[in-house]
mmCIF file of C-alpha atoms in Angstrom:
data_model
loop_
_atom_site.group_PDB
_atom_site.id
_atom_site.type_symbol
_atom_site.label_atom_id
_atom_site.label_comp_id
_atom_site.label_asym_id
_atom_site.label_seq_id
_atom_site.Cartn_x
_atom_site.Cartn_y
_atom_site.Cartn_z
ATOM 1 C CA MET A 1200 -37.710 -22.353 -25.875
ATOM 2 C CA GLU A 1201 -35.017 -20.275 -27.537
ATOM 3 C CA ARG A 1202 -34.149 -16.811 -26.254
ATOM 4 C CA THR A 1203 -33.164 -13.646 -28.055
ATOM 5 C CA GLU A 1204 -33.441 -9.947 -27.264
ATOM 6 C CA ILE A 1205 -35.257 -8.673 -30.345
ATOM 7 C CA ILE A 1206 -37.169 -10.401 -33.135
ATOM 8 C CA VAL A 1207 -37.475 -8.706 -36.525
ATOM 9 C CA ALA A 1208 -40.410 -10.124 -38.488
ATOM 10 C CA GLY A 1209 -39.839 -9.791 -42.235
ATOM 11 C CA GLY A 1210 -36.834 -10.295 -44.488
ATOM 12 C CA GLY A 1211 -37.385 -7.632 -47.120
ATOM 13 C CA ILE A 1212 -35.029 -4.684 -47.488
ATOM 14 C CA ALA A 1213 -36.672 -2.854 -44.567
ATOM 15 C CA GLY A 1214 -36.531 -5.882 -42.271
ATOM 16 C CA LEU A 1215 -32.909 -6.629 -43.122
ATOM 17 C CA ALA A 1216 -31.985 -2.959 -42.691
ATOM 18 C CA ALA A 1217 -33.672 -2.892 -39.279
ATOM 19 C CA ALA A 1218 -31.798 -6.029 -38.232
ATOM 20 C CA ALA A 1219 -28.455 -4.677 -39.465
ATOM 21 C CA ARG A 1220 -28.914 -1.221 -37.900
ATOM 22 C CA ILE A 1221 -30.119 -2.522 -34.523
ATOM 23 C CA GLY A 1222 -27.722 -5.469 -34.620
ATOM 24 C CA ALA A 1223 -24.818 -3.060 -35.103
ATOM 25 C CA THR A 1224 -25.440 -1.854 -31.525
ATOM 26 C CA GLY A 1225 -24.615 -5.370 -30.305
ATOM 27 C CA ARG A 1226 -28.146 -6.481 -29.481
ATOM 28 C CA ARG A 1227 -28.940 -10.185 -29.743
ATOM 29 C CA LEU A 1228 -31.432 -10.345 -32.582
ATOM 30 C CA THR A 1229 -33.318 -12.918 -34.678
ATOM 31 C CA VAL A 1230 -34.773 -12.246 -38.125
ATOM 32 C CA VAL A 1231 -37.838 -14.343 -38.976
ATOM 33 C CA ASP A 1232 -38.154 -14.292 -42.769
ATOM 34 C CA PRO A 1233 -41.117 -16.074 -44.434
ATOM 35 C CA ASP A 1234 -39.219 -16.306 -47.742
ATOM 36 C CA PRO A 1235 -37.835 -19.863 -48.003
ATOM 37 C CA THR A 1236 -35.160 -18.703 -50.466
ATOM 38 C CA GLY A 1237 -33.623 -16.351 -47.917
ATOM 39 C CA GLY A 1238 -34.148 -13.386 -50.233
ATOM 40 C CA ASN A 1239 -32.513 -14.990 -53.263
ATOM 41 C CA ARG A 1240 -35.405 -14.373 -55.645
ATOM 42 C CA PRO A 1241 -34.374 -11.959 -58.440
ATOM 43 C CA ASP A 1242 -35.663 -8.385 -58.053
ATOM 44 C CA ARG A 1243 -34.962 -6.094 -61.005
ATOM 45 C CA ARG A 1244 -36.355 -3.014 -59.261
ATOM 46 C CA THR A 1245 -34.223 -0.224 -57.843
ATOM 47 C CA THR A 1246 -34.493 2.065 -54.831
ATOM 48 C CA ALA A 1247 -33.459 5.702 -54.577
ATOM 49 C CA PHE A 1248 -31.792 5.985 -51.176
ATOM 50 C CA LEU A 1249 -31.741 9.610 -50.016
ATOM 51 C CA GLN A 1250 -28.983 10.960 -47.796
ATOM 52 C CA PRO A 1251 -30.662 10.440 -44.385
ATOM 53 C CA ALA A 1252 -31.307 6.795 -45.299
ATOM 54 C CA ILE A 1253 -27.703 6.429 -46.468
ATOM 55 C CA GLU A 1254 -26.508 7.539 -43.031
ATOM 56 C CA THR A 1255 -28.634 4.803 -41.445
ATOM 57 C CA LEU A 1256 -27.184 2.223 -43.846
ATOM 58 C CA ARG A 1257 -23.673 3.401 -42.972
ATOM 59 C CA ARG A 1258 -24.403 2.839 -39.290
ATOM 60 C CA ALA A 1259 -25.674 -0.619 -40.251
ATOM 61 C CA ASP A 1260 -22.306 -1.344 -41.956
ATOM 62 C CA ALA A 1261 -24.140 -2.003 -45.224
ATOM 63 C CA TRP A 1262 -23.616 1.122 -47.325
ATOM 64 C CA GLU A 1263 -20.096 0.349 -48.539
ATOM 65 C CA GLY A 1264 -21.407 -2.843 -50.129
ATOM 66 C CA MET A 1265 -24.107 -0.897 -52.003
ATOM 67 C CA ALA A 1266 -22.447 2.315 -53.094
ATOM 68 C CA GLY A 1267 -20.131 0.823 -55.705
ATOM 69 C CA GLY A 1268 -23.024 -0.561 -57.739
ATOM 70 C CA GLY A 1269 -25.319 2.454 -57.686
ATOM 71 C CA LEU A 1270 -25.637 5.730 -59.554
ATOM 72 C CA PRO A 1271 -25.755 9.213 -57.992
ATOM 73 C CA LEU A 1272 -28.915 11.313 -57.961
ATOM 74 C CA ASP A 1273 -27.803 14.913 -58.332
ATOM 75 C CA VAL A 1274 -30.898 16.404 -59.963
ATOM 76 C CA MET A 1275 -34.579 15.762 -59.274
ATOM 77 C CA ARG A 1276 -36.432 17.001 -62.373
ATOM 78 C CA ILE A 1277 -40.198 17.500 -62.426
ATOM 79 C CA VAL A 1278 -41.881 17.984 -65.791
ATOM 80 C CA ASP A 1279 -45.477 19.173 -65.893
ATOM 81 C CA ALA A 1280 -47.239 17.929 -69.035
ATOM 82 C CA GLY A 1281 -50.801 18.571 -67.979
ATOM 83 C CA GLY A 1282 -51.839 20.864 -70.788
ATOM 84 C CA GLN A 1283 -54.284 20.119 -73.563
ATOM 85 C CA GLU A 1284 -51.473 18.762 -75.733
ATOM 86 C CA ARG A 1285 -49.041 16.008 -74.781
ATOM 87 C CA GLN A 1286 -45.958 18.171 -74.387
ATOM 88 C CA PRO A 1287 -43.843 19.619 -71.553
ATOM 89 C CA ARG A 1288 -45.085 23.013 -70.440
ATOM 90 C CA ARG A 1289 -43.064 23.577 -67.266
ATOM 91 C CA THR A 1290 -39.858 21.968 -65.994
ATOM 92 C CA ALA A 1291 -38.237 22.408 -62.583
ATOM 93 C CA ASP A 1292 -34.796 21.079 -61.679
ATOM 94 C CA PHE A 1293 -34.056 20.674 -57.977
ATOM 95 C CA GLU A 1294 -30.303 20.454 -57.512
ATOM 96 C CA GLY A 1295 -28.579 18.176 -55.015
ATOM 97 C CA ALA A 1296 -25.877 20.848 -54.831
ATOM 98 C CA GLU A 1297 -28.375 22.908 -52.845
ATOM 99 C CA THR A 1298 -28.398 20.292 -50.056
ATOM 100 C CA PRO A 1299 -25.753 20.036 -47.296
ATOM 101 C CA HIS A 1300 -24.566 16.737 -48.843
ATOM 102 C CA GLY A 1301 -24.155 18.062 -52.394
ATOM 103 C CA SER A 1302 -26.336 15.235 -53.737
ATOM 104 C CA PHE A 1303 -29.788 13.802 -53.071
ATOM 105 C CA GLY A 1304 -28.493 10.258 -52.784
ATOM 106 C CA MET A 1305 -27.991 7.185 -54.963
ATOM 107 C CA ASN A 1306 -30.154 4.779 -56.934
ATOM 108 C CA ILE A 1307 -29.320 1.187 -55.981
ATOM 109 C CA PRO A 1308 -30.531 -2.091 -57.554
ATOM 110 C CA ASN A 1309 -32.679 -3.952 -55.022
ATOM 111 C CA ASP A 1310 -30.733 -7.189 -55.519
ATOM 112 C CA LEU A 1311 -27.512 -5.383 -54.620
ATOM 113 C CA ALA A 1312 -29.097 -3.713 -51.583
ATOM 114 C CA ARG A 1313 -30.316 -7.067 -50.285
ATOM 115 C CA ARG A 1314 -26.914 -8.739 -50.771
ATOM 116 C CA ALA A 1315 -25.142 -5.905 -48.977
ATOM 117 C CA LEU A 1316 -27.547 -6.114 -46.036
ATOM 118 C CA LEU A 1317 -27.163 -9.899 -45.781
ATOM 119 C CA ASP A 1318 -23.378 -9.462 -45.888
ATOM 120 C CA ALA A 1319 -23.612 -6.912 -43.078
ATOM 121 C CA LEU A 1320 -25.700 -9.327 -41.009
ATOM 122 C CA SER A 1321 -23.184 -12.126 -41.616
ATOM 123 C CA ARG A 1322 -20.568 -9.935 -39.911
ATOM 124 C CA GLN A 1323 -22.746 -9.516 -36.818
ATOM 125 C CA PRO A 1324 -22.340 -12.593 -34.608
ATOM 126 C CA SER A 1325 -25.292 -11.572 -32.418
ATOM 127 C CA VAL A 1326 -27.770 -11.816 -35.351
ATOM 128 C CA THR A 1327 -29.500 -15.010 -36.525
ATOM 129 C CA VAL A 1328 -31.615 -15.261 -39.697
ATOM 130 C CA LEU A 1329 -34.381 -17.898 -39.850
ATOM 131 C CA SER A 1330 -35.709 -18.348 -43.408
ATOM 132 C CA GLY A 1331 -38.961 -19.961 -44.468
ATOM 133 C CA LYS A 1332 -40.719 -19.256 -41.156
ATOM 134 C CA ARG A 1333 -43.238 -16.730 -39.935
ATOM 135 C CA ILE A 1334 -44.663 -15.668 -36.591
ATOM 136 C CA SER A 1335 -48.047 -17.327 -36.029
ATOM 137 C CA ARG A 1336 -48.725 -16.369 -32.400
ATOM 138 C CA LEU A 1337 -47.623 -13.792 -29.834
ATOM 139 C CA LEU A 1338 -48.042 -14.212 -26.078
ATOM 140 C CA PRO A 1339 -46.997 -11.040 -24.211
ATOM 141 C CA ARG A 1340 -45.668 -11.289 -20.661
ATOM 142 C CA THR A 1341 -44.529 -8.608 -18.229
ATOM 143 C CA HIS A 1342 -40.847 -8.636 -19.195
ATOM 144 C CA LYS A 1343 -40.912 -10.507 -22.524
ATOM 145 C CA THR A 1344 -43.130 -11.809 -25.284
ATOM 146 C CA ILE A 1345 -43.216 -15.373 -26.540
ATOM 147 C CA ALA A 1346 -43.449 -15.813 -30.311
ATOM 148 C CA THR A 1347 -44.574 -19.112 -31.781
ATOM 149 C CA LEU A 1348 -43.279 -19.690 -35.319
ATOM 150 C CA SER A 1349 -44.980 -21.543 -38.150
ATOM 151 C CA ASP A 1350 -42.820 -24.644 -37.547
ATOM 152 C CA GLY A 1351 -43.772 -24.772 -33.852
ATOM 153 C CA THR A 1352 -40.529 -23.202 -32.589
ATOM 154 C CA THR A 1353 -40.949 -20.714 -29.745
ATOM 155 C CA LEU A 1354 -38.785 -17.647 -29.212
ATOM 156 C CA ALA A 1355 -38.731 -15.435 -26.122
ATOM 157 C CA ALA A 1356 -37.791 -11.798 -26.748
ATOM 158 C CA LYS A 1357 -38.150 -8.383 -25.168
ATOM 159 C CA LEU A 1358 -39.349 -6.775 -28.413
ATOM 160 C CA VAL A 1359 -40.835 -7.798 -31.756
ATOM 161 C CA VAL A 1360 -40.242 -5.384 -34.647
ATOM 162 C CA ALA A 1361 -42.917 -5.780 -37.319
ATOM 163 C CA ALA A 1362 -41.405 -5.324 -40.777
ATOM 164 C CA ASP A 1363 -43.612 -7.946 -42.409
ATOM 165 C CA GLY A 1364 -45.371 -5.792 -44.973
ATOM 166 C CA ARG A 1365 -48.648 -4.043 -45.587
ATOM 167 C CA ASP A 1366 -50.664 -7.110 -44.550
ATOM 168 C CA SER A 1367 -48.504 -7.563 -41.448
ATOM 169 C CA THR A 1368 -49.319 -10.659 -39.403
ATOM 170 C CA VAL A 1369 -47.562 -9.172 -36.375
ATOM 171 C CA ARG A 1370 -49.685 -6.026 -36.557
ATOM 172 C CA GLN A 1371 -52.825 -8.149 -36.599
ATOM 173 C CA LEU A 1372 -51.586 -10.355 -33.741
ATOM 174 C CA ALA A 1373 -50.906 -7.200 -31.723
ATOM 175 C CA GLY A 1374 -54.500 -6.056 -32.282
ATOM 176 C CA ILE A 1375 -53.515 -2.904 -34.176
ATOM 177 C CA GLY A 1376 -55.893 -1.761 -36.900
ATOM 178 C CA ARG A 1377 -55.107 0.209 -40.008
ATOM 179 C CA ARG A 1378 -56.803 2.593 -42.417
ATOM 180 C CA ARG A 1379 -56.386 1.750 -46.112
ATOM 181 C CA TRP A 1380 -57.663 3.432 -49.286
ATOM 182 C CA GLY A 1381 -57.050 2.958 -52.993
ATOM 183 C CA TYR A 1382 -56.834 5.133 -56.116
ATOM 184 C CA ASP A 1383 -57.977 2.962 -59.032
ATOM 185 C CA GLN A 1384 -54.325 3.105 -60.087
ATOM 186 C CA MET A 1385 -51.537 0.660 -60.789
ATOM 187 C CA ALA A 1386 -47.809 1.158 -61.168
ATOM 188 C CA LEU A 1387 -45.991 -0.631 -63.979
ATOM 189 C CA VAL A 1388 -42.341 -1.228 -63.088
ATOM 190 C CA PHE A 1389 -39.649 -2.326 -65.531
ATOM 191 C CA THR A 1390 -36.290 -1.379 -67.060
ATOM 192 C CA VAL A 1391 -35.812 0.315 -70.412
ATOM 193 C CA GLY A 1392 -32.959 0.758 -72.832
ATOM 194 C CA LEU A 1393 -31.971 4.277 -73.914
ATOM 195 C CA ASP A 1394 -30.020 5.827 -76.759
ATOM 196 C CA ALA A 1395 -28.090 7.976 -74.256
ATOM 197 C CA PRO A 1396 -27.580 7.728 -70.474
ATOM 198 C CA LEU A 1397 -29.703 9.836 -68.137
ATOM 199 C CA GLY A 1398 -26.710 10.989 -66.156
ATOM 200 C CA ALA A 1399 -27.409 11.721 -62.505
ATOM 201 C CA VAL A 1400 -30.944 12.984 -63.194
ATOM 202 C CA SER A 1401 -34.208 11.476 -61.939
ATOM 203 C CA THR A 1402 -37.178 12.702 -63.993
ATOM 204 C CA GLU A 1403 -40.798 12.665 -62.804
ATOM 205 C CA ILE A 1404 -43.393 13.550 -65.447
ATOM 206 C CA HIS A 1405 -46.761 14.771 -64.202
ATOM 207 C CA ARG A 1406 -49.642 14.026 -66.537
ATOM 208 C CA THR A 1407 -53.208 12.739 -66.194
ATOM 209 C CA GLY A 1408 -53.342 9.253 -64.681
ATOM 210 C CA GLY A 1409 -50.364 9.561 -62.375
ATOM 211 C CA PRO A 1410 -46.652 10.371 -62.334
ATOM 212 C CA LEU A 1411 -44.177 8.632 -64.637
ATOM 213 C CA THR A 1412 -40.641 8.392 -63.248
ATOM 214 C CA LEU A 1413 -37.372 7.435 -64.939
ATOM 215 C CA VAL A 1414 -34.284 6.905 -62.784
ATOM 216 C CA PRO A 1415 -30.790 5.983 -64.019
ATOM 217 C CA VAL A 1416 -29.510 2.465 -63.327
ATOM 218 C CA PRO A 1417 -26.142 0.885 -64.187
ATOM 219 C CA ASP A 1418 -25.496 0.085 -67.842
ATOM 220 C CA GLU A 1419 -26.087 -3.443 -69.061
ATOM 221 C CA ASP A 1420 -23.492 -4.810 -71.502
ATOM 222 C CA GLY A 1421 -22.428 -1.234 -72.166
ATOM 223 C CA ALA A 1422 -25.968 -0.082 -73.031
ATOM 224 C CA PRO A 1423 -27.588 2.714 -70.962
ATOM 225 C CA ARG A 1424 -30.593 1.728 -68.863
ATOM 226 C CA ALA A 1425 -33.264 3.417 -66.761
ATOM 227 C CA SER A 1426 -35.732 2.136 -64.203
ATOM 228 C CA VAL A 1427 -39.352 3.108 -64.915
ATOM 229 C CA VAL A 1428 -42.224 3.484 -62.452
ATOM 230 C CA TRP A 1429 -45.315 4.373 -64.478
ATOM 231 C CA MET A 1430 -48.497 5.077 -62.516
ATOM 232 C CA MET A 1431 -51.796 5.098 -64.395
ATOM 233 C CA ARG A 1432 -55.447 4.178 -64.218
ATOM 234 C CA THR A 1433 -55.992 0.489 -63.552
ATOM 235 C CA ALA A 1434 -57.843 -0.162 -66.825
ATOM 236 C CA ARG A 1435 -55.022 1.276 -68.911
ATOM 237 C CA ALA A 1436 -52.388 -0.588 -66.904
ATOM 238 C CA LYS A 1437 -54.119 -3.896 -67.551
ATOM 239 C CA SER A 1438 -54.393 -3.057 -71.229
ATOM 240 C CA LEU A 1439 -50.690 -2.203 -71.509
ATOM 241 C CA LEU A 1440 -49.694 -5.350 -69.649
ATOM 242 C CA ALA A 1441 -51.303 -7.345 -72.446
ATOM 243 C CA GLU A 1442 -49.213 -5.586 -75.126
ATOM 244 C CA ASP A 1443 -45.929 -6.933 -76.487
ATOM 245 C CA ASP A 1444 -42.627 -5.200 -75.718
ATOM 246 C CA GLN A 1445 -42.576 -3.280 -78.991
ATOM 247 C CA ARG A 1446 -46.010 -1.781 -78.451
ATOM 248 C CA LEU A 1447 -45.348 -0.990 -74.782
ATOM 249 C CA GLY A 1448 -42.059 0.702 -75.721
ATOM 250 C CA ALA A 1449 -43.849 2.809 -78.336
ATOM 251 C CA GLU A 1450 -46.519 3.846 -75.815
ATOM 252 C CA LEU A 1451 -43.862 4.804 -73.281
ATOM 253 C CA THR A 1452 -41.875 6.772 -75.861
ATOM 254 C CA ALA A 1453 -45.033 8.721 -76.700
ATOM 255 C CA GLU A 1454 -45.874 9.248 -73.028
ATOM 256 C CA THR A 1455 -42.391 10.632 -72.335
ATOM 257 C CA MET A 1456 -42.868 12.983 -75.298
ATOM 258 C CA GLY A 1457 -39.578 11.969 -76.897
ATOM 259 C CA LEU A 1458 -37.578 13.535 -74.054
ATOM 260 C CA PHE A 1459 -35.371 10.441 -73.878
ATOM 261 C CA GLY A 1460 -35.553 9.297 -77.483
ATOM 262 C CA PRO A 1461 -36.973 5.895 -78.396
ATOM 263 C CA LEU A 1462 -37.322 3.582 -75.387
ATOM 264 C CA THR A 1463 -37.110 -0.210 -75.535
ATOM 265 C CA ILE A 1464 -38.333 -2.646 -72.884
ATOM 266 C CA ALA A 1465 -35.320 -4.359 -71.297
ATOM 267 C CA SER A 1466 -36.799 -6.473 -68.474
ATOM 268 C CA ASP A 1467 -39.842 -8.315 -67.251
ATOM 269 C CA ARG A 1468 -42.716 -6.143 -66.035
ATOM 270 C CA GLY A 1469 -44.151 -5.814 -62.565
ATOM 271 C CA ALA A 1470 -47.570 -4.362 -61.747
ATOM 272 C CA PHE A 1471 -48.663 -3.134 -58.330
ATOM 273 C CA PRO A 1472 -52.043 -1.699 -57.201
ATOM 274 C CA MET A 1473 -51.652 1.722 -55.629
ATOM 275 C CA ILE A 1474 -52.873 2.198 -52.077
ATOM 276 C CA SER A 1475 -52.197 4.351 -49.066
ATOM 277 C CA GLN A 1476 -52.328 2.900 -45.582
ATOM 278 C CA VAL A 1477 -51.591 4.022 -42.025
ATOM 279 C CA ALA A 1478 -51.622 1.888 -38.892
ATOM 280 C CA HIS A 1479 -53.786 3.199 -36.064
ATOM 281 C CA ARG A 1480 -50.787 2.926 -33.737
ATOM 282 C CA LEU A 1481 -47.074 2.198 -34.081
ATOM 283 C CA ARG A 1482 -46.829 0.129 -30.910
ATOM 284 C CA GLY A 1483 -48.459 -2.765 -29.165
ATOM 285 C CA GLU A 1484 -47.450 -4.754 -26.116
ATOM 286 C CA ARG A 1485 -43.718 -5.298 -26.780
ATOM 287 C CA VAL A 1486 -44.335 -4.704 -30.496
ATOM 288 C CA ALA A 1487 -43.074 -1.845 -32.697
ATOM 289 C CA LEU A 1488 -44.316 -1.293 -36.251
ATOM 290 C CA ILE A 1489 -41.976 -0.041 -38.968
ATOM 291 C CA ALA A 1490 -41.996 0.267 -42.770
ATOM 292 C CA GLU A 1491 -45.056 -1.039 -44.627
ATOM 293 C CA ALA A 1492 -46.448 -2.619 -41.480
ATOM 294 C CA ALA A 1493 -46.827 1.000 -40.318
ATOM 295 C CA HIS A 1494 -47.386 2.959 -43.544
ATOM 296 C CA VAL A 1495 -47.827 2.546 -47.287
ATOM 297 C CA MET A 1496 -47.827 5.336 -49.857
ATOM 298 C CA PRO A 1497 -47.628 5.584 -53.658
ATOM 299 C CA PRO A 1498 -44.059 5.644 -55.059
ATOM 300 C CA ILE A 1499 -43.726 9.393 -55.539
ATOM 301 C CA GLY A 1500 -40.568 11.271 -54.630
ATOM 302 C CA ALA A 1501 -38.839 8.126 -53.283
ATOM 303 C CA GLN A 1502 -40.574 8.600 -49.935
ATOM 304 C CA GLY A 1503 -41.717 5.041 -49.164
ATOM 305 C CA LEU A 1504 -38.592 3.086 -48.260
ATOM 306 C CA ASN A 1505 -36.799 6.238 -47.146
ATOM 307 C CA THR A 1506 -39.543 6.827 -44.575
ATOM 308 C CA SER A 1507 -39.062 3.196 -43.508
ATOM 309 C CA LEU A 1508 -35.353 3.872 -42.943
ATOM 310 C CA SER A 1509 -36.384 6.882 -40.846
ATOM 311 C CA ASP A 1510 -38.515 4.538 -38.703
ATOM 312 C CA ILE A 1511 -35.544 2.223 -38.288
ATOM 313 C CA GLU A 1512 -33.172 5.017 -37.287
ATOM 314 C CA ALA A 1513 -35.614 6.453 -34.745
ATOM 315 C CA LEU A 1514 -36.190 3.057 -33.148
ATOM 316 C CA ALA A 1515 -32.488 2.106 -33.162
ATOM 317 C CA GLU A 1516 -31.488 5.374 -31.474
ATOM 318 C CA LEU A 1517 -33.973 4.730 -28.679
ATOM 319 C CA ILE A 1518 -33.020 1.065 -28.286
ATOM 320 C CA ASP A 1519 -29.255 1.626 -28.208
ATOM 321 C CA PRO A 1520 -28.961 2.897 -24.596
ATOM 322 C CA ALA A 1521 -32.047 1.109 -23.248
ATOM 323 C CA THR A 1522 -31.974 -1.653 -20.659
ATOM 324 C CA ASP A 1523 -35.324 -2.975 -21.899
ATOM 325 C CA PRO A 1524 -35.800 -2.381 -25.667
ATOM 326 C CA GLY A 1525 -39.485 -3.356 -25.478
ATOM 327 C CA HIS A 1526 -40.531 -1.169 -22.523
ATOM 328 C CA ASP A 1527 -43.767 0.694 -23.138
ATOM 329 C CA ARG A 1528 -42.202 4.102 -22.347
ATOM 330 C CA LEU A 1529 -39.571 3.549 -25.050
ATOM 331 C CA LEU A 1530 -42.180 2.470 -27.587
ATOM 332 C CA ALA A 1531 -44.356 5.471 -26.668
ATOM 333 C CA ARG A 1532 -41.408 7.765 -27.425
ATOM 334 C CA TYR A 1533 -40.891 6.023 -30.760
ATOM 335 C CA GLU A 1534 -44.541 6.483 -31.683
ATOM 336 C CA ALA A 1535 -44.537 10.137 -30.616
ATOM 337 C CA ARG A 1536 -41.493 10.801 -32.778
ATOM 338 C CA GLN A 1537 -42.537 8.952 -35.936
ATOM 339 C CA MET A 1538 -46.311 9.125 -36.146
ATOM 340 C CA PRO A 1539 -46.513 12.875 -36.965
ATOM 341 C CA LEU A 1540 -43.879 12.420 -39.692
ATOM 342 C CA ILE A 1541 -45.704 9.398 -41.132
ATOM 343 C CA LEU A 1542 -49.082 11.137 -41.138
ATOM 344 C CA ALA A 1543 -47.585 14.193 -42.841
ATOM 345 C CA LYS A 1544 -45.813 12.087 -45.483
ATOM 346 C CA VAL A 1545 -48.854 9.937 -46.280
ATOM 347 C CA ALA A 1546 -51.139 12.978 -46.467
ATOM 348 C CA GLY A 1547 -48.683 14.910 -48.630
ATOM 349 C CA ILE A 1548 -48.117 12.049 -51.086
ATOM 350 C CA ASP A 1549 -51.856 11.362 -51.206
ATOM 351 C CA ALA A 1550 -52.601 14.999 -52.062
ATOM 352 C CA LEU A 1551 -49.834 15.149 -54.676
ATOM 353 C CA ASN A 1552 -50.981 11.919 -56.297
ATOM 354 C CA ARG A 1553 -54.562 13.152 -56.518
ATOM 355 C CA MET A 1554 -53.376 16.435 -57.996
ATOM 356 C CA VAL A 1555 -51.124 14.743 -60.551
ATOM 357 C CA ARG A 1556 -53.710 12.238 -61.779
ATOM 358 C CA THR A 1557 -56.576 14.706 -62.026
ATOM 359 C CA GLU A 1558 -58.361 15.068 -65.354
ATOM 360 C CA VAL A 1559 -59.815 18.478 -64.463
ATOM 361 C CA GLN A 1560 -57.975 21.071 -66.557
ATOM 362 C CA PRO A 1561 -58.180 23.988 -64.056
ATOM 363 C CA LEU A 1562 -56.529 21.757 -61.421
ATOM 364 C CA ARG A 1563 -53.840 20.754 -63.905
ATOM 365 C CA ASP A 1564 -53.191 24.436 -64.555
ATOM 366 C CA LEU A 1565 -53.056 25.109 -60.821
ATOM 367 C CA ARG A 1566 -50.512 22.293 -60.471
ATOM 368 C CA ALA A 1567 -48.274 23.861 -63.117
ATOM 369 C CA THR A 1568 -48.551 27.284 -61.465
ATOM 370 C CA GLY A 1569 -47.641 25.793 -58.107
ATOM 371 C CA LEU A 1570 -44.597 24.066 -59.561
ATOM 372 C CA GLY A 1571 -43.446 27.350 -61.049
ATOM 373 C CA LEU A 1572 -43.862 29.158 -57.740
ATOM 374 C CA VAL A 1573 -41.984 26.519 -55.763
ATOM 375 C CA ASN A 1574 -39.158 26.451 -58.286
ATOM 376 C CA GLY A 1575 -38.936 30.220 -58.626
ATOM 377 C CA LEU A 1576 -39.097 31.335 -54.995
ATOM 378 C CA ALA A 1577 -35.962 30.469 -53.023
ATOM 379 C CA PRO A 1578 -37.676 29.901 -49.614
ATOM 380 C CA LEU A 1579 -40.269 27.575 -51.148
ATOM 381 C CA ARG A 1580 -37.591 25.827 -53.164
ATOM 382 C CA ARG A 1581 -35.493 25.192 -50.041
ATOM 383 C CA LEU A 1582 -38.585 23.941 -48.205
ATOM 384 C CA ALA A 1583 -39.427 21.564 -51.062
ATOM 385 C CA ILE A 1584 -35.873 20.188 -51.113
ATOM 386 C CA ARG A 1585 -35.894 19.734 -47.362
ATOM 387 C CA ALA A 1586 -39.256 17.921 -47.506
ATOM 388 C CA GLY A 1587 -38.024 15.725 -50.335
ATOM 389 C CA MET A 1588 -35.011 14.735 -48.264
ATOM 390 C CA GLY A 1589 -37.235 13.680 -45.368
ATOM 391 C CA GLY A 1590 -37.339 16.876 -43.338
#
C-alpha cells in the first residue's frame, strides 16, 4: 500500500488547480486523473478567470505561466435584446476600473491554463500525478481512508478531494446525494473570426432562448478571434449543429445583430446540455467536494470555474495549518463557509437564466428595466460588480 497525505480525484483544470494550490503548502499529494493522455487532449475553449481566482492561481505558482497568453477583461457589457424586434434596446457597461484591481480579470485558453498548472505541479516535489486511473473504492478508517484505484493499486490518505466532475465517482462512493435539474437548453461553444478585435470587452447578449456571450481570445495568424458561448433551446441547438460553417456564421451574425460585423466559424464546435446541480453536502468521511462534484451552473457571468477556485482557496486555507487535513471539524468548517455561497450562486444563476430565456414579453420588459436600474443606480451597480467578482 502506498501512502500520501491528500488524494485529489480528477485531472481537469479544477483538479489540477486544487493540487497546485494545496501542494504549494508542502503537503504530500497524489492526483488521480482518469484521462490516459494526462490532459493532452486539445481544448479550444477559454476561461475567464476573475481576480479572486487569479489570486488563488498565484498562490499555486501557476498564474505567471498563464498571464502572458491571455487577454484582459476590463469591461463586462450586457446587451438586452428582448424586444419585439431583434435589436439592442438597452446596454450596460460594467467597468473593471470600478473594482479594487482595476480589471475584472483575464480570459485564458484552457490548453494554456492546463499546461501552466502541470508546470506548477512539476515544480512541487511533494506532488505525484497518476494518469489513466480512477478511484473505484473508498474504505474510511479513523485516521485515514484507503482508496483502491482502477488498476488495483491502493493508496492511504488522510483526505480525498473530489474534483472528478458532475457525475463524481468519489461523491457517490462517499454516499452523498445531489439535486439536479435541466432547462431544455444547450450551449454551443466555438471560436469565431472577426473583422476587428473586441478589445478588453466581454459582451453578453440577453435574448429569448438564453444568453449569447463573446469574449476576446488571442489573435490567430494575425486575425482577431473571439470565443462564443451560445445558449439556446435544445431543438434549435441540434438544428444549428447540423448546419455548415457558412450557415452557422450567418445565423450568429444575425443573432448578434451586426454588433461585431460578419462572423466566421474558426474552430470545431462543442455542444453541452445545460443543467444546474448541487450536492446535498460538501463533506463525507475524510472526503471534501469541490468544483463540479459540488456544484454545476449554466455558464453565465463566468461563475462556474471561478466558484470552483473559491472552493479550492477555502479548503487550502483550512488545510494549511492543520495537523489532520481530513478531520471532520475541518471539513465541517469548509462546508459552513462554502455551502451558503454555492447555494446563492446556483440560485442566482438559475433565476437569471430563466429570466433571460423567457419568451413572455412582460418578463423581457421587466428584465430590461432591471438592467437599467442596476446600471443607473450607483449602490446597485457596485453590488452587481461585487457579486460578479464572487462577493
